[in-house]
Tab-separated table of C-alpha atoms and ligand atoms in Angstrom:
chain	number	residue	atom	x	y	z
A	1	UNK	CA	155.289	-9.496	30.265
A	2	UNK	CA	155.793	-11.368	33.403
A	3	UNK	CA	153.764	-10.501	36.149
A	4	UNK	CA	156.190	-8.862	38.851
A	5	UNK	CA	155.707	-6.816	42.089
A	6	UNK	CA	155.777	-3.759	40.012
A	7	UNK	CA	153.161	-4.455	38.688
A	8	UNK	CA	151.598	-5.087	41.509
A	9	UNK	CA	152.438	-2.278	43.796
A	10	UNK	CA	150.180	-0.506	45.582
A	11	UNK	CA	150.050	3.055	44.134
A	12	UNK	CA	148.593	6.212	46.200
A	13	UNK	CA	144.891	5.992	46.307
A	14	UNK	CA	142.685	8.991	45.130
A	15	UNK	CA	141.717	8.618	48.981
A	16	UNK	CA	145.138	9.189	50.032
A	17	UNK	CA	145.722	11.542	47.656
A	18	UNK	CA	143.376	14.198	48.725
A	19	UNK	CA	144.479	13.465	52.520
A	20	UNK	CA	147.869	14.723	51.434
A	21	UNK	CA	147.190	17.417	49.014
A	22	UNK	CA	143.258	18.029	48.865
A	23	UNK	CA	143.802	21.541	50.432
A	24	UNK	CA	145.104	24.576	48.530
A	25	UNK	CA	147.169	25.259	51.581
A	26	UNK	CA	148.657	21.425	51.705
A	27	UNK	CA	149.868	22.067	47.567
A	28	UNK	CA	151.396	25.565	48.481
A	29	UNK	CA	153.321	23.844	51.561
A	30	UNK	CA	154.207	21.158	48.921
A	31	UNK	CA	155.472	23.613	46.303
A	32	UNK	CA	157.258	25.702	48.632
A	33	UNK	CA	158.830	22.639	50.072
A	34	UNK	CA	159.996	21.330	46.046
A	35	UNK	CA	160.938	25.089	45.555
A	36	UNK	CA	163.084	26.217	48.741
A	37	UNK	CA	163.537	23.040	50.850
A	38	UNK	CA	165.779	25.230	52.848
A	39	UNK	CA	163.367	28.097	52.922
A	40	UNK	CA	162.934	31.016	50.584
A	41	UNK	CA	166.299	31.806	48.767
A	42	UNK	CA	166.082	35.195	46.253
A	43	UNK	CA	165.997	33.585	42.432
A	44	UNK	CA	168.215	37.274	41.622
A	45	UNK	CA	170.667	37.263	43.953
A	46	UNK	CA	170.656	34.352	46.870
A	47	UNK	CA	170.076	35.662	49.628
A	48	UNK	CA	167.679	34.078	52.288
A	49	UNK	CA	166.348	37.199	54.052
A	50	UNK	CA	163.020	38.382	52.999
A	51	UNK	CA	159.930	39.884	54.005
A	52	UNK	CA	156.474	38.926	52.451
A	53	UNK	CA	152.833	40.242	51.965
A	54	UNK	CA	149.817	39.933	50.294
A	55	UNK	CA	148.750	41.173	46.999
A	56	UNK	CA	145.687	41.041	45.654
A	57	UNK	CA	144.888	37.666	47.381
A	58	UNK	CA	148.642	36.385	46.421
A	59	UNK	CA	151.106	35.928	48.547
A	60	UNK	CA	154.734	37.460	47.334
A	61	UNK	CA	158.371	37.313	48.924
A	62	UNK	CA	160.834	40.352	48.756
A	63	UNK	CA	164.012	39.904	49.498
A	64	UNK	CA	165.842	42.176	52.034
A	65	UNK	CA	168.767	42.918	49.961
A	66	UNK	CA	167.806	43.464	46.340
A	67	UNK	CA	164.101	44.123	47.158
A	68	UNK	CA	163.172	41.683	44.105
A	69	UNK	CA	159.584	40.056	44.711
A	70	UNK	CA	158.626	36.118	43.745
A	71	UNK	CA	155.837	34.219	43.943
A	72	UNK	CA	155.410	30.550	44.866
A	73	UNK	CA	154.835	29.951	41.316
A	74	UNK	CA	156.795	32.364	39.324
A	75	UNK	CA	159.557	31.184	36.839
A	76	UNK	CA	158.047	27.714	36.978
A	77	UNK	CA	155.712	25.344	34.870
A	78	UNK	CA	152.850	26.744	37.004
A	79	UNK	CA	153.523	30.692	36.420
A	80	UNK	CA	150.730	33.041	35.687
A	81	UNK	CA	148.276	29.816	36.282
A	82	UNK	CA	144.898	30.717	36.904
A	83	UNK	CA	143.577	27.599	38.187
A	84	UNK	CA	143.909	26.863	42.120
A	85	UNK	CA	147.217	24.779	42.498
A	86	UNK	CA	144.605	21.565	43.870
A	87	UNK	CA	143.727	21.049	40.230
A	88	UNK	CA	147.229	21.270	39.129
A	89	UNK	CA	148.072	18.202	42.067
A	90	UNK	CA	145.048	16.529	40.844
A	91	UNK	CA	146.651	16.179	37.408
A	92	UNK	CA	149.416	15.375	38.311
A	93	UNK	CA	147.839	12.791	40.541
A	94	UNK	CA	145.935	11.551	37.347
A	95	UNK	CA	149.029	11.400	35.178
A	96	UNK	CA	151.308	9.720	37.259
A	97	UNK	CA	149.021	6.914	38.672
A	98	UNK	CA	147.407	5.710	35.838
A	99	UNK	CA	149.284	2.904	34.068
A	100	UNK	CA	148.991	4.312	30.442
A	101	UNK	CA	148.541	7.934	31.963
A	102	UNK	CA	145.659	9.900	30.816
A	103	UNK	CA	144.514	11.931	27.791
A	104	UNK	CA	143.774	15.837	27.553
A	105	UNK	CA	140.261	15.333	26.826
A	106	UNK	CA	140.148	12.848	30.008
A	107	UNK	CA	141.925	15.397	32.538
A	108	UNK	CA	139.353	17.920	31.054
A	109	UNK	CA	136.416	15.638	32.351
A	110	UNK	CA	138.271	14.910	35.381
A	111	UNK	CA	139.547	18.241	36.528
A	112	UNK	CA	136.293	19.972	35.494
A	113	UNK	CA	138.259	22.752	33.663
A	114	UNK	CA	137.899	23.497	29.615
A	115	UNK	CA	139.685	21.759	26.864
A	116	UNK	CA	142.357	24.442	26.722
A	117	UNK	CA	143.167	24.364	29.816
A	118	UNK	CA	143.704	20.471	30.550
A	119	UNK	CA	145.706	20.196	27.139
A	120	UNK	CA	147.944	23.176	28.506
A	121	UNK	CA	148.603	21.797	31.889
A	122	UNK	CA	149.221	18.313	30.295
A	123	UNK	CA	151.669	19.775	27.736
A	124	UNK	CA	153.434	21.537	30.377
A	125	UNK	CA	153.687	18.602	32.685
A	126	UNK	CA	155.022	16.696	29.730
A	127	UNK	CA	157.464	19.470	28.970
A	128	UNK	CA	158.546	19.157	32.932
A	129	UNK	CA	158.716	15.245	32.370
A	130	UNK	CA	161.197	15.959	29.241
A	131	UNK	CA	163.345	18.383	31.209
A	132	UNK	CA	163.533	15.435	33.762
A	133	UNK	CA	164.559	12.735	31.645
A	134	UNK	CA	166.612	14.671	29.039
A	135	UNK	CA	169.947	14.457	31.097
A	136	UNK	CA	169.277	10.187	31.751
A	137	UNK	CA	172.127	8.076	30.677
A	138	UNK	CA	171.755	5.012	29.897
A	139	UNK	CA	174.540	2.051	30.591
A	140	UNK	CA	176.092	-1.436	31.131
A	141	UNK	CA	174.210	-3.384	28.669
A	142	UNK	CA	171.377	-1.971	26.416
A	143	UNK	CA	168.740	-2.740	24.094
A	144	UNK	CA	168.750	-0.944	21.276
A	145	UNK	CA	165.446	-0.608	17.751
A	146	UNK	CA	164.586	1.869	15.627
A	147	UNK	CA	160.715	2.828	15.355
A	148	UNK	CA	158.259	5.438	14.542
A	149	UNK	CA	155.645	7.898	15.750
A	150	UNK	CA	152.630	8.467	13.597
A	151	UNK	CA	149.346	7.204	12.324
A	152	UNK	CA	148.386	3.975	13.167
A	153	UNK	CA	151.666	1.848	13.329
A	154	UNK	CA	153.473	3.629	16.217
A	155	UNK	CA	155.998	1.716	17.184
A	156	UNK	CA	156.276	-0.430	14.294
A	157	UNK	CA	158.854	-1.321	11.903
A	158	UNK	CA	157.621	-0.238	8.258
A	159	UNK	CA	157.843	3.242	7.061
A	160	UNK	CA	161.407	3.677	7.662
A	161	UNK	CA	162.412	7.308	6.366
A	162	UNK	CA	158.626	7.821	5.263
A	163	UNK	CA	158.022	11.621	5.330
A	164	UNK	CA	155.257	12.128	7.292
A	165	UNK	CA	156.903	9.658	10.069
A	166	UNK	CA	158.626	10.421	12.891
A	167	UNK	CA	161.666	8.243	13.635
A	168	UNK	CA	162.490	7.518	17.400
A	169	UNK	CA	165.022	5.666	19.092
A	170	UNK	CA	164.393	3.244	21.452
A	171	UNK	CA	166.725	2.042	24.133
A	172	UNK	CA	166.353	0.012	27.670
A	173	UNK	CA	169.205	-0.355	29.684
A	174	UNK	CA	168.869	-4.811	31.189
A	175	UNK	CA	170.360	-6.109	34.261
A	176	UNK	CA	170.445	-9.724	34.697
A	177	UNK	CA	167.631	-10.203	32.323
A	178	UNK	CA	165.294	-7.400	33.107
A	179	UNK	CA	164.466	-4.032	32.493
A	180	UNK	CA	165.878	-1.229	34.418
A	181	UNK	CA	165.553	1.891	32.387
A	182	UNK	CA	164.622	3.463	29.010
A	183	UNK	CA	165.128	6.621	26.695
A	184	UNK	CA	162.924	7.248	23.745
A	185	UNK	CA	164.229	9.992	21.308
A	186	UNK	CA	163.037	11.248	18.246
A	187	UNK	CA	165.884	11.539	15.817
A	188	UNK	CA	165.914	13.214	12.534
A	189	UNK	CA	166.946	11.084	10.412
A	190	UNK	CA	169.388	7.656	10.637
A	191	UNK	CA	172.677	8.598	9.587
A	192	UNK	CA	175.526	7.466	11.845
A	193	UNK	CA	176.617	10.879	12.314
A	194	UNK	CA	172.819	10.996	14.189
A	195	UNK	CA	173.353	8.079	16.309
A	196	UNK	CA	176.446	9.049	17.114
A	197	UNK	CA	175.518	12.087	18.555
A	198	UNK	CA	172.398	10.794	20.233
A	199	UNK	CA	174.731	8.288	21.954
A	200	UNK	CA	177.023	10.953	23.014
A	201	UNK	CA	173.723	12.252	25.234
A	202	UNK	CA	171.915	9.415	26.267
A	203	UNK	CA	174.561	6.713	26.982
A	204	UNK	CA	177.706	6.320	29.809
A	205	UNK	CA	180.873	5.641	27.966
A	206	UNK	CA	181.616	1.891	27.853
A	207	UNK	CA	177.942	0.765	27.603
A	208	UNK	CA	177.429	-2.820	25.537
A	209	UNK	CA	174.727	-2.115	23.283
A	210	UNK	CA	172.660	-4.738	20.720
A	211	UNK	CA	171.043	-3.589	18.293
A	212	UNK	CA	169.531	-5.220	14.957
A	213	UNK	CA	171.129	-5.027	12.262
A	214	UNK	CA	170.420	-1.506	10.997
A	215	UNK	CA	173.662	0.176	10.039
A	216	UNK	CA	173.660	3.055	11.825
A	217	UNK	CA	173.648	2.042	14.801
A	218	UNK	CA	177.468	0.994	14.372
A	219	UNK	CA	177.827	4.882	15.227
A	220	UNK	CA	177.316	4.412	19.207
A	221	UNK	CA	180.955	3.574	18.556
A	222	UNK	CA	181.942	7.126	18.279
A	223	UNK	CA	180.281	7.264	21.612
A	224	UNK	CA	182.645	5.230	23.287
A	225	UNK	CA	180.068	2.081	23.434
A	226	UNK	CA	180.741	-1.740	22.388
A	227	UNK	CA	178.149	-2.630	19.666
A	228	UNK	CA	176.964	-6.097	18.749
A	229	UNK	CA	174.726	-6.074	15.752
A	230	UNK	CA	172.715	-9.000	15.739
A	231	UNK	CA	171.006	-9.875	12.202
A	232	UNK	CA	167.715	-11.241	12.814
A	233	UNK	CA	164.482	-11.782	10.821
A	234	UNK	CA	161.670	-9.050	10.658
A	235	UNK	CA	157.958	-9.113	12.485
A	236	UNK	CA	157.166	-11.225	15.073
A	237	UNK	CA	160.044	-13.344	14.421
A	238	UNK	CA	162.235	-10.205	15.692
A	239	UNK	CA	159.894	-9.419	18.607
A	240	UNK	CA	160.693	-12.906	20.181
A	241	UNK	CA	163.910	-12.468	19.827
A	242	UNK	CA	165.603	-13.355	23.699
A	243	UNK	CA	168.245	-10.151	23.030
A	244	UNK	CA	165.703	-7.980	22.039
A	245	UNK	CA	162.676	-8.858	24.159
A	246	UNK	CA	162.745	-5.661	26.736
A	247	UNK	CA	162.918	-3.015	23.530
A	248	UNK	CA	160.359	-4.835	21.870
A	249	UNK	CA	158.153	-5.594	24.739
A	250	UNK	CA	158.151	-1.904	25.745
A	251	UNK	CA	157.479	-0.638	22.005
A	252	UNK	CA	154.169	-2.972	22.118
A	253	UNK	CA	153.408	-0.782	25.632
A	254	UNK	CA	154.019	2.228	24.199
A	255	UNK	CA	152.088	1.867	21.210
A	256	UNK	CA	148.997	0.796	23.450
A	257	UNK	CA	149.597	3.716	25.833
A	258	UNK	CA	149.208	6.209	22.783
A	259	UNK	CA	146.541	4.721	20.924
A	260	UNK	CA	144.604	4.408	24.670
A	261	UNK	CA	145.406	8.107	25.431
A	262	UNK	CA	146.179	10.069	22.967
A	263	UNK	CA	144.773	8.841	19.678
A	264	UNK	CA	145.234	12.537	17.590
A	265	UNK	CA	148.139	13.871	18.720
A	266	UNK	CA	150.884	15.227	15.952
A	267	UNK	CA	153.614	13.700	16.161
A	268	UNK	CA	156.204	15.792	14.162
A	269	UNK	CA	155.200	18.653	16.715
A	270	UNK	CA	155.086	17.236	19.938
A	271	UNK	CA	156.193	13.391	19.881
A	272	UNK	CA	159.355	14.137	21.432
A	273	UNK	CA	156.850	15.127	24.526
A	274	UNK	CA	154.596	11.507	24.298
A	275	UNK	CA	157.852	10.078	24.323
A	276	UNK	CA	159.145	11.388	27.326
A	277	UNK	CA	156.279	11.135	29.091
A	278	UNK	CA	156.219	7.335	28.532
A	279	UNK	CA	159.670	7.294	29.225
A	280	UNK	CA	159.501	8.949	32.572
A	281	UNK	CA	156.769	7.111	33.939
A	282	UNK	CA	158.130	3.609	33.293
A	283	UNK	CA	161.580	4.922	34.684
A	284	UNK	CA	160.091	6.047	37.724
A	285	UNK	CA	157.525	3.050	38.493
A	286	UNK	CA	159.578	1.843	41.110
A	287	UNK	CA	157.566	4.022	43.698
A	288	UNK	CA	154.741	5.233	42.386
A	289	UNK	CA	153.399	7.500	45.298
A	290	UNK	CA	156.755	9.022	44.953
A	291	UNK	CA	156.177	9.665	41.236
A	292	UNK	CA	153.636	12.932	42.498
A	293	UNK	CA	157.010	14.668	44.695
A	294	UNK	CA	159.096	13.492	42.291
A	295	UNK	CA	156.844	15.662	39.062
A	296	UNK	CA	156.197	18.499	41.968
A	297	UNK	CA	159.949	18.905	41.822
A	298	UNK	CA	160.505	18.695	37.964
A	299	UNK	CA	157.501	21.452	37.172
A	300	UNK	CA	159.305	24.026	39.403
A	301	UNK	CA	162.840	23.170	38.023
A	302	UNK	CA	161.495	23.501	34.303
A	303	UNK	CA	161.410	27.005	33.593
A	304	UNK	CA	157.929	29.437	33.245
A	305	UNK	CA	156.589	29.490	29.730
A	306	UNK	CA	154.096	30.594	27.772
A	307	UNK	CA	151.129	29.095	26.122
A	308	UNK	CA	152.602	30.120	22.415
A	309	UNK	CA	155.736	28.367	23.572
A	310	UNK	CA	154.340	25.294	24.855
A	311	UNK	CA	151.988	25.045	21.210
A	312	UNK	CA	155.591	25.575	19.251
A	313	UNK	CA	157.063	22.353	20.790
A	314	UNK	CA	158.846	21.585	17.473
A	315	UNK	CA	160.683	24.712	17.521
A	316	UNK	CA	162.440	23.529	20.563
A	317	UNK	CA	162.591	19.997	21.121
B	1	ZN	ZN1	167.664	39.311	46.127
């Protein structure tokens, strides 16, 4: 990859960082600001007028008019947390910042909590990252492969339909020659039907889209897209390839980003998540300090769940 000024931007330091949000009282003014920009509105019944206390150390809000009490953190990714929200920013500091992002067992060392903890607030970071990116569409011209999650060749070609494989779709939208954005989604299998309805989601109507020459992906048709299926050879012969470069260039990142971070993980049960978090840190690399706002704002739009939830990712990808 070229180098560019993306590349070379000047993320927030770890300096900076704790300037801005090194104080439990700087991430509470932070959340409250992602969470009522406005100031406090009831979650029950919108209203805006409201008392609030203290409770055992916490503070609560109760509105005037149907007396129903919130906390800063309830009904969002950080609900029922027992960790101070500082080492909440501070991973989300550490996940946004670092090129290939950062592993559970790393944000464990770094945040100085147990194993349990980091993989839980890493998991539910990625679940607000999938929230985020779920409702992207994709459009003008895109770059369209097929790959899959799992053992050592993530990202590769081979394996096609292989059981213990997970297939994923990848797709980066080009504008005069570069990459804008991307979508990675798992799909269950690669009938047309499949790519049809994955198109439906994840690309605007109209949308030019090359692709290989896998069969399937004639369905983004019945999306509404223009397809133009190039036949081309196989390995690195299809990598060069000018039409494909983007897709293939950001499969090679990807796979080095999960073997680098994550070399365990199972990916029938949460590779939709590794995905999306790949997906929403290239799309939003633009601005990197703004990247820490940005996740603020997705973990108290995703909704509060619990730790049996987050471990049955497969149940509701
Ligand atoms: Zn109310």
């Amino acid at each position: 990859m070229p180098m560019n000024r993306i590349q070379f931007q000047r993320g927030m330091s770890l300096v900076e960082f704790q300037r801005c949000y090194g104080t439990e009282a700087q991430c509470e003014a932070a959340l409250f600001e992602a969470r009522w920009p406005r100031g406090f509105v009831c979650a029950r019944c919108a209203s805006p007028w409201h008392s609030t206390f203290e409770r055992a150390g916490q503070r609560l809000w109760q509105c005037a008019r149907c007396r129903c009490q919130s906390s800063l953190t309830a009904g969002t990714a950080f609900a029922a947390t027992k960790l101070p929200l500082t080492v909440w920013f501070l991973a989300i500091f550490l996940l946004t910042q670092a090129k290939n992002g950062i592993s559970a067992l790393e944000l464990k060392r770094q945040l100085g909590v147990c194993y349990r903890s980091a993989w839980l607030i890493k998991h539910k970071l990625m679940q607000a990252m999938t929230r985020r990116e779920t409702d992207r569409r994709l459009e003008a011209v895109v770059q369209l492969d097929d790959a899959f999650l799992g053992g050592e060749r993530t990202g590769g070609k081979r394996g096609r339909g292989s059981e213990n494989k997970v297939p994923f779709v990848a797709a980066v939208q080009t504008a005069e020659g570069r990459p804008l954005f991307a979508r990675f989604d798992v799909l269950p299998d690669w009938r047309t039907d499949t790519v049809a309805g994955w198109a439906r989601q994840a690309l605007a109507p109209g949308t030019h889209v090359v692709s290989d020459g896998l069969s399937s992906f004639v369905g983004v048709q019945q999306a509404g897209c223009t397809h133009e299926p190039i036949p081309h050879g196989t390995g690195k012969q299809s990598a060069r390839h000018p039409r494909f470069i983007w897709v293939n260039t950001l499969l090679g990142n990807l796979k080095r980003s999960l073997a680098g971070t994550c070399h365990a993980f199972k990916a029938p049960k949460y590779g939709q998540r590794y995905l999306a978090e790949f997906q929403y840190r290239f799309n939003h690399r633009f601005d990197l300090p703004a990247m820490i706002p940005s996740l603020v704002l997705a973990a108290v739009r995703t909704d509060a769940r619990s730790e049996r939830y987050v471990r049955l990712a497969e149940l509701h990808r």
